[in-house]
PDB file of C-alpha atoms in Angstrom:
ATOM      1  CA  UNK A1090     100.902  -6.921  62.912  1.00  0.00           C
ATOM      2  CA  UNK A1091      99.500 -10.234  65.649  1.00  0.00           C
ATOM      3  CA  UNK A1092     101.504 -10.018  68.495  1.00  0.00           C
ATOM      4  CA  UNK A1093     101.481 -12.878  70.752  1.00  0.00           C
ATOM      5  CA  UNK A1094     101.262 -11.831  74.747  1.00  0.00           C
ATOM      6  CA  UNK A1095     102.288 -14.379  77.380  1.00  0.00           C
ATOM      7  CA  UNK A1096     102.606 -13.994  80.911  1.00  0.00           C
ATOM      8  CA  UNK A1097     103.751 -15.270  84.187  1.00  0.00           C
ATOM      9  CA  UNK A1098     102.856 -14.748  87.733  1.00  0.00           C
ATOM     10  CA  UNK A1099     106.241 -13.992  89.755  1.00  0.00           C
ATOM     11  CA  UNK A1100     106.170 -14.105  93.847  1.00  0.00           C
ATOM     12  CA  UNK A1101     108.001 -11.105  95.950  1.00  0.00           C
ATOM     13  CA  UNK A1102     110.820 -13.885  96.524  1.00  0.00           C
ATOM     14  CA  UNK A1103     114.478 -13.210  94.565  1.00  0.00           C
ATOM     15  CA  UNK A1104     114.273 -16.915  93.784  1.00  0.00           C
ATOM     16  CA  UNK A1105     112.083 -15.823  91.470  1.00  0.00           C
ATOM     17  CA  UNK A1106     114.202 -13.544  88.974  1.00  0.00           C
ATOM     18  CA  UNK A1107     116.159 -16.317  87.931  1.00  0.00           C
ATOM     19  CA  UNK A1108     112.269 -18.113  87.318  1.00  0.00           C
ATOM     20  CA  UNK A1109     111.140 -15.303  85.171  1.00  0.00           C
ATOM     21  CA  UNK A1110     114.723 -15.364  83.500  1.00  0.00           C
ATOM     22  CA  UNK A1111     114.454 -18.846  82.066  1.00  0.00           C
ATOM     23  CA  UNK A1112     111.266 -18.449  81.599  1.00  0.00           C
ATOM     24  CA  UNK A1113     111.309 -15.300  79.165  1.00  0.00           C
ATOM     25  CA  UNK A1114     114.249 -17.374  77.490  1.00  0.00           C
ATOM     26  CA  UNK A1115     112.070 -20.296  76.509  1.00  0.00           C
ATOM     27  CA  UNK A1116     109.128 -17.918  75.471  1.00  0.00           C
ATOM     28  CA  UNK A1117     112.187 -15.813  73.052  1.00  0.00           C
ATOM     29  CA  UNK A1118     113.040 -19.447  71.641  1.00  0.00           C
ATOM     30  CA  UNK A1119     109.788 -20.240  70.908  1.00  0.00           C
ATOM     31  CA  UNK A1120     108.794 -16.820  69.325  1.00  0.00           C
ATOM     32  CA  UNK A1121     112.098 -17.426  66.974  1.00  0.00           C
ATOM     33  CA  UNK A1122     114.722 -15.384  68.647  1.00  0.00           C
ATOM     34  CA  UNK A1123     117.021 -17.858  69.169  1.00  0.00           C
ATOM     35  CA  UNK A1124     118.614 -17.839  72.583  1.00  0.00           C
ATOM     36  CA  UNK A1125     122.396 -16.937  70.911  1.00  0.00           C
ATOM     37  CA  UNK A1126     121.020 -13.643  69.766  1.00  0.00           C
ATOM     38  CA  UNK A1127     122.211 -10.566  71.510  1.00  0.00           C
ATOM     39  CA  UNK A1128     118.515  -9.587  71.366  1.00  0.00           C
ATOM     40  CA  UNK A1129     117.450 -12.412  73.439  1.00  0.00           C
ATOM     41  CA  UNK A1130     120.673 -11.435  75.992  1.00  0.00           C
ATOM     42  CA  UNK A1131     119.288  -8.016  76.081  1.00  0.00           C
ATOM     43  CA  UNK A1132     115.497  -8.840  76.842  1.00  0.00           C
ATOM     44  CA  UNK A1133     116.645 -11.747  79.401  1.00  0.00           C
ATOM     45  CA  UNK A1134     118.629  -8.695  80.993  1.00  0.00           C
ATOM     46  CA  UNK A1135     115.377  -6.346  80.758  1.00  0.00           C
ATOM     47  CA  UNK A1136     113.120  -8.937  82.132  1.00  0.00           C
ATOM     48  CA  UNK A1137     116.295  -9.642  85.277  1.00  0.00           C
ATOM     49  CA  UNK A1138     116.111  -5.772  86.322  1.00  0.00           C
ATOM     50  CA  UNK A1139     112.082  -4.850  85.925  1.00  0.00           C
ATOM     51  CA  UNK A1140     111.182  -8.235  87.758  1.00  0.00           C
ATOM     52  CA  UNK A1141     114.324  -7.563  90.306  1.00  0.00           C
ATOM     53  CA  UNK A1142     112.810  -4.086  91.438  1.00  0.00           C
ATOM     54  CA  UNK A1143     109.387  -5.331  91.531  1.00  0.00           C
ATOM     55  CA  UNK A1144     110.340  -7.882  94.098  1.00  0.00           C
ATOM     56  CA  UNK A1145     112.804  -6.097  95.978  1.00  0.00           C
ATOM     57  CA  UNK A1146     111.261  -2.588  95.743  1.00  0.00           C
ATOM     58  CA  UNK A1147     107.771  -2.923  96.285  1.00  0.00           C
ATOM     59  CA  UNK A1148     107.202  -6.502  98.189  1.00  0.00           C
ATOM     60  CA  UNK A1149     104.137  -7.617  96.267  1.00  0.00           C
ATOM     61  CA  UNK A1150     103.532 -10.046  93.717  1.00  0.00           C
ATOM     62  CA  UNK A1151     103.871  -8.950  89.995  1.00  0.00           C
ATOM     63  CA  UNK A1152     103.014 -10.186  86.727  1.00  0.00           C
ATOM     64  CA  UNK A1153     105.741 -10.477  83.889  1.00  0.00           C
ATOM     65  CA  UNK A1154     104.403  -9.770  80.702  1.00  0.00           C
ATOM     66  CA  UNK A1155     106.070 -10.276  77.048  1.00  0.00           C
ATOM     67  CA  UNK A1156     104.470  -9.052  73.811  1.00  0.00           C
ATOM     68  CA  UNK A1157     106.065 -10.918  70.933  1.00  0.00           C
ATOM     69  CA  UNK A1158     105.772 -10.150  67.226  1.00  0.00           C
ATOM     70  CA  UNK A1159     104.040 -13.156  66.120  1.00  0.00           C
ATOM     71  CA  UNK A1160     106.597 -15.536  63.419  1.00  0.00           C
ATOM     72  CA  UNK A1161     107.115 -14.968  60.941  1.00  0.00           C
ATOM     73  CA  UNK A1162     106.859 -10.955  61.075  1.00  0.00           C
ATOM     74  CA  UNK A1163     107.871  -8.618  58.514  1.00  0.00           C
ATOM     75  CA  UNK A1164     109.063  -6.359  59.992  1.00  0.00           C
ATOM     76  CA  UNK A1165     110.351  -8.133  62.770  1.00  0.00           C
ATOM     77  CA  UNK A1166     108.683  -5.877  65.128  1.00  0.00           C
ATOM     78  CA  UNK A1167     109.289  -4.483  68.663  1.00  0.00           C
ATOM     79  CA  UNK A1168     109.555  -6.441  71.943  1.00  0.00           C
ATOM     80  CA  UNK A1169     108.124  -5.426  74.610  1.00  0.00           C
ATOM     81  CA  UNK A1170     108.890  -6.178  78.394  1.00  0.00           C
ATOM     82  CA  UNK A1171     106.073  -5.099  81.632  1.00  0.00           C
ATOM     83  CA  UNK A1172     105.761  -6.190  84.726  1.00  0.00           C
ATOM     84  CA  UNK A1173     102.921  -4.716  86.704  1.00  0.00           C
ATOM     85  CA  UNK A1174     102.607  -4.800  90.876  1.00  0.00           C
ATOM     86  CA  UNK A1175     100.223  -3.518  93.355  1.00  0.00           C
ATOM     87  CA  UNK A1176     102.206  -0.774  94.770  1.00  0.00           C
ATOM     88  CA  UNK A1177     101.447   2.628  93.707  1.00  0.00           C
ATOM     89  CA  UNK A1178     105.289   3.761  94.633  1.00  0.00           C
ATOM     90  CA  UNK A1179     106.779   5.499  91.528  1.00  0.00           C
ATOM     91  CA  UNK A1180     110.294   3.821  90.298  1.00  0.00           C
ATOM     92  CA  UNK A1181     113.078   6.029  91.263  1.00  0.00           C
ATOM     93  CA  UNK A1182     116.331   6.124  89.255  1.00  0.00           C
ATOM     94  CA  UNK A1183     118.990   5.946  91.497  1.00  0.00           C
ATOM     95  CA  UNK A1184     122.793   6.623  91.312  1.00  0.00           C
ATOM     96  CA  UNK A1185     125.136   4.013  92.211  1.00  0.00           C
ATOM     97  CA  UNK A1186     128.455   5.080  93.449  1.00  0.00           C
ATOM     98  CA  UNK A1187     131.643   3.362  93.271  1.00  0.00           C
ATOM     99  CA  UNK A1188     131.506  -0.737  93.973  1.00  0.00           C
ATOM    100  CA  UNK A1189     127.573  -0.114  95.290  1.00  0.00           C
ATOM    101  CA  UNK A1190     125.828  -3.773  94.340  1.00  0.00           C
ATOM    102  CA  UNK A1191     122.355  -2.094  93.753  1.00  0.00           C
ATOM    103  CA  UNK A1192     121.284   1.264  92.099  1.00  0.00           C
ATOM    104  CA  UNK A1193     121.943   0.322  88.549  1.00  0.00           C
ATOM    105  CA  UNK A1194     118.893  -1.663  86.536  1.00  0.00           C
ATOM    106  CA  UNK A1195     116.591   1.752  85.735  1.00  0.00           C
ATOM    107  CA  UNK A1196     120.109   2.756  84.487  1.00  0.00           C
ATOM    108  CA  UNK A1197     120.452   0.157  82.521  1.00  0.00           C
ATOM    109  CA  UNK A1198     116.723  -0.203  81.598  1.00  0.00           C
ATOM    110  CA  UNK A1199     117.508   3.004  79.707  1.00  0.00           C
ATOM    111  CA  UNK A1200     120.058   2.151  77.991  1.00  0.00           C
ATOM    112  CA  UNK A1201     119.476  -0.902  76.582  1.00  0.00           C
ATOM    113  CA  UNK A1202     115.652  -0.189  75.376  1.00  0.00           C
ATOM    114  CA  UNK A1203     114.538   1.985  72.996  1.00  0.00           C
ATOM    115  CA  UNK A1204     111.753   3.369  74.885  1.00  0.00           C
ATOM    116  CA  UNK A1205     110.237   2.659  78.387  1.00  0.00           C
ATOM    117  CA  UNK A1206     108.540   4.133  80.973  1.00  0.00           C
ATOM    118  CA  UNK A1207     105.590   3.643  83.793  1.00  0.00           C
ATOM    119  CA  UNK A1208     101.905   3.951  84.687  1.00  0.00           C
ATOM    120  CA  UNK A1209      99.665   3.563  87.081  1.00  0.00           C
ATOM    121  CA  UNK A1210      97.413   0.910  86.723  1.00  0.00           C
ATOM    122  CA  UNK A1211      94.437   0.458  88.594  1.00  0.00           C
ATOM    123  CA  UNK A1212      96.113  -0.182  92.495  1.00  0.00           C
ATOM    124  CA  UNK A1213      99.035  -0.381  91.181  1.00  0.00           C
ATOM    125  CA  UNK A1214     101.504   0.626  88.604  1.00  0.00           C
ATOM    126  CA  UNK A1215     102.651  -0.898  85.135  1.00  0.00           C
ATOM    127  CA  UNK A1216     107.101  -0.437  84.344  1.00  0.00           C
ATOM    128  CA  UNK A1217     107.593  -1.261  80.666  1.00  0.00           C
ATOM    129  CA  UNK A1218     109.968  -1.112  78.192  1.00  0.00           C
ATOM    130  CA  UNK A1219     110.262  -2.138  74.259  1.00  0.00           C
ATOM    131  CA  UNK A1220     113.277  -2.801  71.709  1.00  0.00           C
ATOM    132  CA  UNK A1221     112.582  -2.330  68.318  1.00  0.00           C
ATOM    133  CA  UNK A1222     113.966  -6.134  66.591  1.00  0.00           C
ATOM    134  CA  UNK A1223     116.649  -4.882  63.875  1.00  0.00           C
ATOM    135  CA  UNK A1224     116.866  -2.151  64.030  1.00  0.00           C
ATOM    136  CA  UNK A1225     120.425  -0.436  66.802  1.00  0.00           C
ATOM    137  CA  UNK A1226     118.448   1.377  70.259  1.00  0.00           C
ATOM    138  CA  UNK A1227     118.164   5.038  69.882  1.00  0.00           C
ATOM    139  CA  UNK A1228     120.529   7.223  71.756  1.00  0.00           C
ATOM    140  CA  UNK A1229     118.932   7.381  74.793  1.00  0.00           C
ATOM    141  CA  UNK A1230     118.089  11.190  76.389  1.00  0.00           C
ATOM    142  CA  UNK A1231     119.076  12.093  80.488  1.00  0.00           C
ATOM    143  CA  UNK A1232     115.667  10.520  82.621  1.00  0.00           C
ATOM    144  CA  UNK A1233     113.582  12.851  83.818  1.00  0.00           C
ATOM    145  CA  UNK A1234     111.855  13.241  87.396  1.00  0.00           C
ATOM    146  CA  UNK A1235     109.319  15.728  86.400  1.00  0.00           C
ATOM    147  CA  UNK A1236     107.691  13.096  84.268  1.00  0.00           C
ATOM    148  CA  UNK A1237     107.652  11.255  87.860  1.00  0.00           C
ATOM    149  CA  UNK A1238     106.263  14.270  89.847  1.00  0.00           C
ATOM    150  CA  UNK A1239     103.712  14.569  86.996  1.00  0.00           C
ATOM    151  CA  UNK A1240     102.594  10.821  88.003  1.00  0.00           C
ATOM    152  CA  UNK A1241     103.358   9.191  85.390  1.00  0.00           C
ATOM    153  CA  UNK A1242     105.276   7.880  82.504  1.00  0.00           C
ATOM    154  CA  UNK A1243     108.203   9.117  80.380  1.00  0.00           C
ATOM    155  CA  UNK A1244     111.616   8.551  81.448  1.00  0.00           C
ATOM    156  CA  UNK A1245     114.501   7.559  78.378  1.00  0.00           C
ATOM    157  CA  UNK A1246     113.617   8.234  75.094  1.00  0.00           C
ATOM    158  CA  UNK A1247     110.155   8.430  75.047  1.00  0.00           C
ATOM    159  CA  UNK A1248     107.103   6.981  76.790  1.00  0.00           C
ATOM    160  CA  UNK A1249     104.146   6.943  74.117  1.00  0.00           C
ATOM    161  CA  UNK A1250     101.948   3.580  74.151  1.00  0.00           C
ATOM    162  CA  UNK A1251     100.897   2.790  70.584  1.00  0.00           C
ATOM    163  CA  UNK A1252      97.483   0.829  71.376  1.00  0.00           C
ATOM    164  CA  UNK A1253      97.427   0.197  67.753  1.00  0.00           C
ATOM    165  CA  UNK A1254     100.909  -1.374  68.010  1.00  0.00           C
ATOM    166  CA  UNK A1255      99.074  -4.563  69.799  1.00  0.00           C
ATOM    167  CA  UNK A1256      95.566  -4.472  68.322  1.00  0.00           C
ATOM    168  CA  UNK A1257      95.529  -8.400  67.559  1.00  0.00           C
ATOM    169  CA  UNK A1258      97.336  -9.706  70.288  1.00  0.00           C
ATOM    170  CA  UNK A1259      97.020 -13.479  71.411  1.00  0.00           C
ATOM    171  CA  UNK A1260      97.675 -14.238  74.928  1.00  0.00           C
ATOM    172  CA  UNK A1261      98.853 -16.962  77.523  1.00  0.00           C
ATOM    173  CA  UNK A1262      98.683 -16.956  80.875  1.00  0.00           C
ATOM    174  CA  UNK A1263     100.843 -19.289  83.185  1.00  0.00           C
TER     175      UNK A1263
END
């Protein structure tokens, strides 16, 4: 299957989540999932929490990157969300308590995707996570810090990168 990758620079400035929010939204439109879908809700909301702990976490600039099943695809395919950043700190999952504003988006990172994790990446690190189109998100499993201690990825329900997955992939930079 093509997949088409585009991607956007985003600055260590909040301003920019809502950016890389409309922007993912007009890159969904254009790759056919039409902005009334609860699929495009659900990436929009992916793309909100990986770019909002890039910016607030980590204080460097990051680069939001969608891979799109190309149109038309059959079968529709699997999304998939990263955003890589020059820091080498590992996400933490946190625990929010009570009416605690922040603490929540690796929470609901795993629940919403089917699969997603982290690597490092050169300097830096690479958070990603992918939802399969059609098909409902598997029950996702507790996360896991040894997979953190161990360096690397695998929190949710799985963390495997299927190269093959993207072999064909067309890309755009902004």
């Amino acid at each position: 299957m093509q997949v088409l990758q585009v991607q956007i620079e985003v600055r260590p400035d909040p301003a920019e989540v809502g950016r890389a929010r409309r922007w993912a939204r007009s890159r969904l439109a254009g790759s056919g999932i039409g902005a009334d879908e609860p699929l495009a809700e659900t990436l929009v909301l992916l793309v909100s929490e990986l770019v909002t702990n890039a910016v607030v976490h980590t204080g460097c600039p990051a680069v939001l990157r969608l891979l799109l099943p190309c149109v038309p695809a059959t079968p529709p395919g699997t999304v998939r969300v990263e955003v890589a950043d020059s820091s080498t700190r590992a996400p933490r999952p946190r625990q929010a308590e009570g009416d605690e504003t922040n603490g929540r988006g690796l929470a609901l990172v795993d629940g919403l995707a089917d699969r997603w994790g982290w690597q490092h990446e050169g300097a830096g690190k690479r958070i990603w996570c992918e939802v399969d189109r059609c098909e409902p998100a598997a029950t996702s499993t507790a996360m896991s810090y040894e997979a953190t201690a161990r360096g690397g990825a695998g929190f949710g329900s799985g963390a495997s990168y299927d190269a093959a997955a993207y072999e064909g992939v067309q890309a755009e930079a902004v």
